[in-house]
Amino acid sequence: MSAGLIEENVARVLDRIATAAAKAGRLPSEITLVGVCKYFGSEVTQWVANAGICDLGENRPQQLWEKAQSLQQYDIRWHQIGHLQRNKVRRTIPLIALLHAGDSLRLLKEVHKESLRLGQRTPVLLEVNVSGEQAKHGFEIGEMEEVLKQCVDLTGLEVRGLMAMAGLQSGLEGAKREFEELASLRERLMKVKPESVDLSELSMGMSRDYDIAIEQGATIVRVGSSLFEGLPRE
Ligand SMILES: *Cc1c(COP(=O)(O)O)cnc(C)c1O
């Protein structure tokens, strides 16, 4: 029964993504839905995969490790969306398709070093603190040009774009402003960025505001709670 509930929720979210895309004159295929299953364990996560969502995100690396292990038989692309401590880089980067939370140079250097050790390049997004909230991780808007320059030497990274979270206090109007801010930052950086840095992806928007994010140009939305409506938390 709950698996059916999740299927319905997934259908509703995909529908809302299509509507928002149409409104912005975009194609739904330009937007990747990352299903955020952090509120639940492997069983419920499996239902989300069964409902056809193969990009899954976790906030805590330990939870990502566990699920990547127990859902091995699925073809899942794992996304580390929450802050990654440097001592967890080694175990996390072989498992993930994208690190959304590239939020400091110390972390990026560690990911670079460990990637070289593993003989891989790790796809990362640079997290920008657009809300200015103290508790939020991420780079300041004003330091991004310099950060991109530094990324050139970090050859273990494959920089793919930017990520942000709207402020908790921002409300929907504030969220819209912050997403606009991230999109226009991307536009500005495109003109000055080093060639080796790719800024195609914009990861922004969660359950309460993903349609607004899509209208502002999100290419990846990270949706959790909306997928689990009607299901009691574990
Ligand atoms: C939990 C989380 C989400 C999803 O949030 P919902 O409100 O449940 O959709 C998205 N991004 C990050 C970084 C998160 O930690």
Coordinates of N, CA, C and O and ligand atoms in Angstrom, one line a residue, residues 36 38-39 59 81 163 165 206-207 222-225, ligand 1:
V36 N 15.1 12.7 -2.4 CA 15.8 12.7 -1.1 C 15.2 11.8 -0.1 O 14.0 12.1 0.4
K38 N 16.3 10.8 3.0 CA 17.0 10.8 4.3 C 16.1 10.5 5.5 O 16.5 10.2 6.5
Y39 N 14.7 10.7 5.3 CA 13.8 10.5 6.4 C 13.5 9.0 6.6 O 12.9 8.6 7.6
N59 N 21.5 13.2 2.8 CA 22.2 14.3 3.5 C 23.4 13.8 4.3 O 24.5 14.4 4.3
I81 N 24.1 15.3 -0.8 CA 23.6 16.6 -0.9 C 23.9 17.5 0.3 O 23.8 18.7 0.3
M163 N 25.3 25.0 -6.5 CA 24.2 24.5 -5.7 C 23.8 25.5 -4.6 O 24.7 26.3 -4.1
M165 N 20.8 26.4 -1.2 CA 19.6 26.2 -0.4 C 19.0 27.6 -0.1 O 19.7 28.4 0.4
M206 N 13.7 22.6 -3.2 CA 13.3 21.5 -2.4 C 11.7 21.4 -2.4 O 11.1 22.1 -3.2
S207 N 11.1 20.5 -1.6 CA 9.7 20.3 -1.7 C 8.9 21.6 -1.7 O 8.0 21.8 -2.5
R222 N 16.0 18.9 -5.6 CA 16.2 17.9 -4.6 C 15.0 17.8 -3.7 O 14.7 18.7 -2.9
V223 N 14.2 16.8 -4.0 CA 12.8 16.8 -3.4 C 12.7 15.6 -2.4 O 12.9 14.5 -2.8
G224 N 12.4 15.9 -1.2 CA 12.2 14.9 -0.1 C 10.8 14.7 0.2 O 10.1 13.9 -0.4
S225 N 10.4 15.5 1.3 CA 9.1 15.3 1.9 C 7.9 15.1 0.9 O 7.0 14.3 1.2
Ligands
LIG1 C1 16.5 17.4 3.1 C2 17.1 18.1 2.0 C3 16.4 18.4 0.8 C4 15.0 17.9 0.6 O1 14.1 18.6 1.5 P1 12.5 18.5 1.5 O2 12.0 19.7 2.1 O3 12.2 17.3 2.3 O4 12.1 18.3 0.1 C5 17.1 19.0 -0.2 N1 18.3 19.5 -0.1 C6 19.1 19.2 1.0 C7 20.5 19.7 1.1 C8 18.5 18.5 2.1 O5 19.2 18.3 3.2

